[in-house]
Amino acid sequence: MSLESRRPPPDPDLFARLKWILFFRLIIVSILFLSIIGFHLRESRAFLIPNLIILYFAIGFSYFFTLLSLLALFKIKRLKLLSYLQASWEVLFATALIYITGIWDSLFGFLYILAIIVASILLSGKGAFFSAVWCSIFYGLQIFGIKYGWIPAFFPPESELPTIDLIRSFFYYLCFFYATAAGAGYITEQLRKTSQELTEARIGLDRLEVLNEAIVHSIRSGLITFDAGGTIIFLNRASEEIFGKKARELIGKTLSDLFDPAGRDKLAEAREKETRMKLPYTNFQDQKFTLECFWQKLQNPAEQSLGELLVIADITELEKMEERLRVADRLAAVGKLAAGIAHEIRNPLAAISGSIELLKKKITPASSDAHLMGIVLSETERLDQLITDFLLYARPTPKTIERIKIDGLLKNLILILKTQVNNVELVLETEPEMIINSDPGLIEQIFWNLVNNALEAMPGGGKLVIQGGKEIRDSKSGIWLLFSDTGVGVPADCLYRIFDPFFTTKDYGTGLGLSTTWRIIEELKGEIQVSSQPGKGSSFRIWLPGEYIPGTKGGPG
Ligand code: ADP
Ligand code: MG
């Protein structure tokens, strides 16, 4: 099929009407044909009265013309012209039949009316009047033509009609034609207008529906509607994601199929108090969420209840961010205050250790005083280390930015550790070429803190696995590292406090390791997450940004 003929017709409506009219005409002509044969057989006249052979010709010709028109319909583009041609043909065909069957005695007068109706269907009022004019001309030509002998009569009338009767009859016919044209024209015009309005209204409604649906489905909050009996009748896409199931699986279910008793209690409370409620939620895929929910009554304009709408928002990320901000805030405040004090302590501390050092030179090394002074010195050293740690915590500003080969750095770290611990299995599983641009001092500090804590959590031995790789986050390249130990773990109620400065569970701990780590990672715009199972172990996952430069050499291979 060529492209040309596949193109839609210029006026699809007119095309359809033409098609139907042609089809309809084939049927009418067929019925006509059959009824004439029937009539002949019943009247038991000679089957082919010579005069009437022409009738069969007319029918045959009509068939031919109709088929030709059908062909033309699919080929030509000027459908209006084809319609006028059809309208004219109807009138001509009616005229021919009426003429053949003897005008006055003809049974086919109704064909004129049919012709006008067909024209009005095809071309509305204009077409109806066009046909009415044709009908008047042809009818007039016939009756007056035969009366005055311009044309031969096919069936000569039995008695000559007076002119006045002819004129009266012609006048009646004219009235009939134009009244039909006016009526049919009006009706088809009205029909067309109504159908056009209907189409427009339908298009408008369709658009509105599409828009509505788009809004409901694109909205970020989950929307769930319940009928008056509490059965779910609708869910949008966001709620599918939250529940972890498709809408079709959830429609027809009730609230108790979606929420556990605790969740349902919270929802009932939200409905009762007409407020928003936060609730923890675990979905069908075992994903954990923090949801914020509220209820909305659904009413029609007559204020009759149609059910209820439950709006749920996934605020999991928001909650986490709030928590992070809260911790960061607290750390910043404590840090500032304590950094000031630390400075003040350092000076007298230096004076104390200096003085002791001087005193120590004046006494014999073996005396008991010398031993006591040794204790003072080592304790002041410890205090000084604490303050150094603390100052790092308070001001972990990156000083030198270098290309750091993380896998090399970790390998070194493991080498050093292996000489110090023997009851802990140390495993390093990292991608090669993990290179970032950052401050090596700070990065080392992070690793030391995490590794130290892990080792301290496994006093009886265990396994420390360090894994890592490249990871792009928010289109920023960087690396991830996971420090997993098989140590004592952190009790759930302590987990949120381990990053607090001075929080420690150890007798000689400072509680500054993780808070410093947090501060450094924050300073480097990275992220840290912890998960822990008491008795089984803990893992700390960090992500650090730093433009990745492929092929950089550095560190031990
Ligand atoms: P410190 O090590 O001086 O106690 P940190 O800030 O490094 O201080 O750690 C705070 C607390 O977090 C520790 O006292 C310990 O209770 C807990 N902790 C940190 N890392 C681990 C770990 N890997 N396993 C178990 N507990 C840990
Ligand atoms: Mg520590």
mmCIF file of N, CA and C in Angstrom, residues 350-409:
data_model
loop_
_atom_site.group_PDB
_atom_site.id
_atom_site.type_symbol
_atom_site.label_atom_id
_atom_site.label_comp_id
_atom_site.label_asym_id
_atom_site.label_seq_id
_atom_site.Cartn_x
_atom_site.Cartn_y
_atom_site.Cartn_z
ATOM 1 N N ALA A 350 51.595 22.839 80.116
ATOM 2 C CA ALA A 350 52.984 22.965 79.639
ATOM 3 C C ALA A 350 53.879 23.428 80.778
ATOM 4 N N ALA A 351 53.356 24.370 81.592
ATOM 5 C CA ALA A 351 54.131 24.892 82.724
ATOM 6 C C ALA A 351 54.409 23.772 83.731
ATOM 7 N N ILE A 352 53.349 22.948 83.989
ATOM 8 C CA ILE A 352 53.521 21.856 84.965
ATOM 9 C C ILE A 352 54.590 20.891 84.496
ATOM 10 N N SER A 353 54.467 20.432 83.236
ATOM 11 C CA SER A 353 55.416 19.415 82.780
ATOM 12 C C SER A 353 56.823 19.987 82.703
ATOM 13 N N GLY A 354 56.938 21.269 82.332
ATOM 14 C CA GLY A 354 58.256 21.921 82.275
ATOM 15 C C GLY A 354 58.905 21.950 83.650
ATOM 16 N N SER A 355 58.114 22.353 84.666
ATOM 17 C CA SER A 355 58.640 22.467 86.021
ATOM 18 C C SER A 355 59.073 21.106 86.545
ATOM 19 N N ILE A 356 58.219 20.092 86.294
ATOM 20 C CA ILE A 356 58.545 18.748 86.764
ATOM 21 C C ILE A 356 59.840 18.266 86.124
ATOM 22 N N GLU A 357 59.939 18.561 84.846
ATOM 23 C CA GLU A 357 61.133 18.164 84.101
ATOM 24 C C GLU A 357 62.379 18.744 84.780
ATOM 25 N N LEU A 358 62.300 20.033 85.179
ATOM 26 C CA LEU A 358 63.424 20.702 85.850
ATOM 27 C C LEU A 358 63.726 20.055 87.200
ATOM 28 N N LEU A 359 62.633 19.829 87.962
ATOM 29 C CA LEU A 359 62.788 19.224 89.286
ATOM 30 C C LEU A 359 63.433 17.854 89.189
ATOM 31 N N LYS A 360 63.024 17.096 88.148
ATOM 32 C CA LYS A 360 63.506 15.732 87.979
ATOM 33 C C LYS A 360 65.021 15.684 87.842
ATOM 34 N N LYS A 361 65.572 16.760 87.202
ATOM 35 C CA LYS A 361 67.018 16.789 86.995
ATOM 36 C C LYS A 361 67.766 16.957 88.309
ATOM 37 N N LYS A 362 67.065 17.536 89.327
ATOM 38 C CA LYS A 362 67.751 17.819 90.576
ATOM 39 C C LYS A 362 67.780 16.637 91.532
ATOM 40 N N ILE A 363 67.006 15.588 91.288
ATOM 41 C CA ILE A 363 66.993 14.471 92.242
ATOM 42 C C ILE A 363 67.583 13.227 91.595
ATOM 43 N N THR A 364 67.978 12.275 92.437
ATOM 44 C CA THR A 364 68.596 11.048 91.921
ATOM 45 C C THR A 364 67.522 10.202 91.243
ATOM 46 N N PRO A 365 67.900 9.599 90.113
ATOM 47 C CA PRO A 365 66.911 8.855 89.328
ATOM 48 C C PRO A 365 66.279 7.688 90.093
ATOM 49 N N ALA A 366 66.983 7.165 91.109
ATOM 50 C CA ALA A 366 66.455 5.971 91.762
ATOM 51 C C ALA A 366 65.452 6.286 92.859
ATOM 52 N N SER A 367 65.359 7.542 93.288
ATOM 53 C CA SER A 367 64.480 7.862 94.421
ATOM 54 C C SER A 367 63.003 7.677 94.057
ATOM 55 N N SER A 368 62.174 7.524 95.126
ATOM 56 C CA SER A 368 60.734 7.298 94.892
ATOM 57 C C SER A 368 60.077 8.556 94.323
ATOM 58 N N ASP A 369 60.679 9.741 94.660
ATOM 59 C CA ASP A 369 60.135 10.978 94.088
ATOM 60 C C ASP A 369 60.233 10.963 92.567
ATOM 61 N N ALA A 370 61.364 10.402 92.109
ATOM 62 C CA ALA A 370 61.554 10.355 90.656
ATOM 63 C C ALA A 370 60.457 9.529 90.001
ATOM 64 N N HIS A 371 60.071 8.458 90.662
ATOM 65 C CA HIS A 371 58.996 7.608 90.137
ATOM 66 C C HIS A 371 57.681 8.381 90.066
ATOM 67 N N LEU A 372 57.379 9.129 91.159
ATOM 68 C CA LEU A 372 56.143 9.920 91.203
ATOM 69 C C LEU A 372 56.137 10.988 90.109
ATOM 70 N N MET A 373 57.353 11.614 89.933
ATOM 71 C CA MET A 373 57.443 12.648 88.903
ATOM 72 C C MET A 373 57.213 12.049 87.507
ATOM 73 N N GLY A 374 57.730 10.821 87.376
ATOM 74 C CA GLY A 374 57.504 10.113 86.098
ATOM 75 C C GLY A 374 56.018 9.965 85.822
ATOM 76 N N ILE A 375 55.259 9.619 86.864
ATOM 77 C CA ILE A 375 53.802 9.472 86.695
ATOM 78 C C ILE A 375 53.180 10.800 86.290
ATOM 79 N N VAL A 376 53.595 11.883 86.986
ATOM 80 C CA VAL A 376 53.056 13.212 86.649
ATOM 81 C C VAL A 376 53.329 13.516 85.187
ATOM 82 N N LEU A 377 54.556 13.224 84.756
ATOM 83 C CA LEU A 377 54.926 13.533 83.367
ATOM 84 C C LEU A 377 54.092 12.726 82.371
ATOM 85 N N SER A 378 53.948 11.429 82.630
ATOM 86 C CA SER A 378 53.197 10.610 81.649
ATOM 87 C C SER A 378 51.727 11.008 81.639
ATOM 88 N N GLU A 379 51.213 11.401 82.834
ATOM 89 C CA GLU A 379 49.799 11.814 82.865
ATOM 90 C C GLU A 379 49.590 13.146 82.161
ATOM 91 N N THR A 380 50.550 14.057 82.323
ATOM 92 C CA THR A 380 50.410 15.342 81.612
ATOM 93 C C THR A 380 50.500 15.104 80.102
ATOM 94 N N GLU A 381 51.315 14.134 79.719
ATOM 95 C CA GLU A 381 51.419 13.796 78.295
ATOM 96 C C GLU A 381 50.075 13.282 77.770
ATOM 97 N N ARG A 382 49.456 12.421 78.620
ATOM 98 C CA ARG A 382 48.155 11.876 78.215
ATOM 99 C C ARG A 382 47.117 12.992 78.067
ATOM 100 N N LEU A 383 47.169 13.915 79.054
ATOM 101 C CA LEU A 383 46.240 15.053 79.010
ATOM 102 C C LEU A 383 46.472 15.875 77.742
ATOM 103 N N ASP A 384 47.770 16.058 77.433
ATOM 104 C CA ASP A 384 48.099 16.850 76.255
ATOM 105 C C ASP A 384 47.583 16.179 74.974
ATOM 106 N N GLN A 385 47.701 14.844 74.931
ATOM 107 C CA GLN A 385 47.201 14.095 73.773
ATOM 108 C C GLN A 385 45.684 14.282 73.630
ATOM 109 N N LEU A 386 45.028 14.225 74.807
ATOM 110 C CA LEU A 386 43.570 14.409 74.807
ATOM 111 C C LEU A 386 43.206 15.758 74.210
ATOM 112 N N ILE A 387 43.983 16.765 74.631
ATOM 113 C CA ILE A 387 43.678 18.110 74.142
ATOM 114 C C ILE A 387 43.989 18.229 72.646
ATOM 115 N N THR A 388 45.082 17.563 72.242
ATOM 116 C CA THR A 388 45.386 17.583 70.809
ATOM 117 C C THR A 388 44.239 16.964 70.013
ATOM 118 N N ASP A 389 43.783 15.794 70.494
ATOM 119 C CA ASP A 389 42.637 15.136 69.849
ATOM 120 C C ASP A 389 41.456 16.075 69.802
ATOM 121 N N PHE A 390 41.255 16.703 70.952
ATOM 122 C CA PHE A 390 40.081 17.533 71.069
ATOM 123 C C PHE A 390 40.127 18.739 70.138
ATOM 124 N N LEU A 391 41.300 19.301 70.045
ATOM 125 C CA LEU A 391 41.422 20.454 69.149
ATOM 126 C C LEU A 391 41.214 20.032 67.693
ATOM 127 N N LEU A 392 41.637 18.853 67.388
ATOM 128 C CA LEU A 392 41.403 18.337 66.035
ATOM 129 C C LEU A 392 39.907 18.200 65.806
ATOM 130 N N TYR A 393 39.240 17.689 66.863
ATOM 131 C CA TYR A 393 37.796 17.551 66.767
ATOM 132 C C TYR A 393 37.150 18.908 66.517
ATOM 133 N N ALA A 394 37.620 19.899 67.275
ATOM 134 C CA ALA A 394 36.998 21.215 67.196
ATOM 135 C C ALA A 394 37.297 21.923 65.874
ATOM 136 N N ARG A 395 38.497 21.686 65.316
ATOM 137 C CA ARG A 395 38.821 22.411 64.080
ATOM 138 C C ARG A 395 39.468 21.503 63.039
ATOM 139 N N PRO A 396 38.709 20.574 62.499
ATOM 140 C CA PRO A 396 39.342 19.665 61.543
ATOM 141 C C PRO A 396 39.369 20.260 60.141
ATOM 142 N N THR A 397 40.054 21.391 59.981
ATOM 143 C CA THR A 397 40.055 22.013 58.654
ATOM 144 C C THR A 397 41.095 21.324 57.761
ATOM 145 N N PRO A 398 40.716 20.986 56.556
ATOM 146 C CA PRO A 398 41.674 20.363 55.666
ATOM 147 C C PRO A 398 42.781 21.357 55.309
ATOM 148 N N LYS A 399 44.033 20.932 55.447
ATOM 149 C CA LYS A 399 45.123 21.861 55.187
ATOM 150 C C LYS A 399 45.738 21.627 53.811
ATOM 151 N N THR A 400 46.192 20.394 53.604
ATOM 152 C CA THR A 400 46.833 20.122 52.319
ATOM 153 C C THR A 400 45.977 19.148 51.531
ATOM 154 N N ILE A 401 45.702 19.517 50.307
ATOM 155 C CA ILE A 401 44.924 18.612 49.459
ATOM 156 C C ILE A 401 45.899 17.892 48.534
ATOM 157 N N GLU A 402 45.871 16.581 48.613
ATOM 158 C CA GLU A 402 46.777 15.777 47.782
ATOM 159 C C GLU A 402 46.003 14.656 47.121
ATOM 160 N N ARG A 403 46.651 14.074 46.099
ATOM 161 C CA ARG A 403 46.065 12.877 45.522
ATOM 162 C C ARG A 403 46.408 11.712 46.434
ATOM 163 N N ILE A 404 45.359 11.082 46.968
ATOM 164 C CA ILE A 404 45.625 9.992 47.896
ATOM 165 C C ILE A 404 45.150 8.699 47.261
ATOM 166 N N LYS A 405 46.088 7.725 47.269
ATOM 167 C CA LYS A 405 45.687 6.411 46.762
ATOM 168 C C LYS A 405 45.192 5.621 47.964
ATOM 169 N N ILE A 406 43.867 5.582 48.088
ATOM 170 C CA ILE A 406 43.257 5.037 49.298
ATOM 171 C C ILE A 406 43.634 3.578 49.525
ATOM 172 N N ASP A 407 43.648 2.781 48.440
ATOM 173 C CA ASP A 407 43.953 1.369 48.646
ATOM 174 C C ASP A 407 45.382 1.193 49.177
ATOM 175 N N GLY A 408 46.290 2.047 48.698
ATOM 176 C CA GLY A 408 47.677 2.003 49.173
ATOM 177 C C GLY A 408 47.753 2.388 50.644
ATOM 178 N N LEU A 409 47.033 3.451 50.976
ATOM 179 C CA LEU A 409 47.022 3.938 52.348
ATOM 180 C C LEU A 409 46.527 2.860 53.313
#
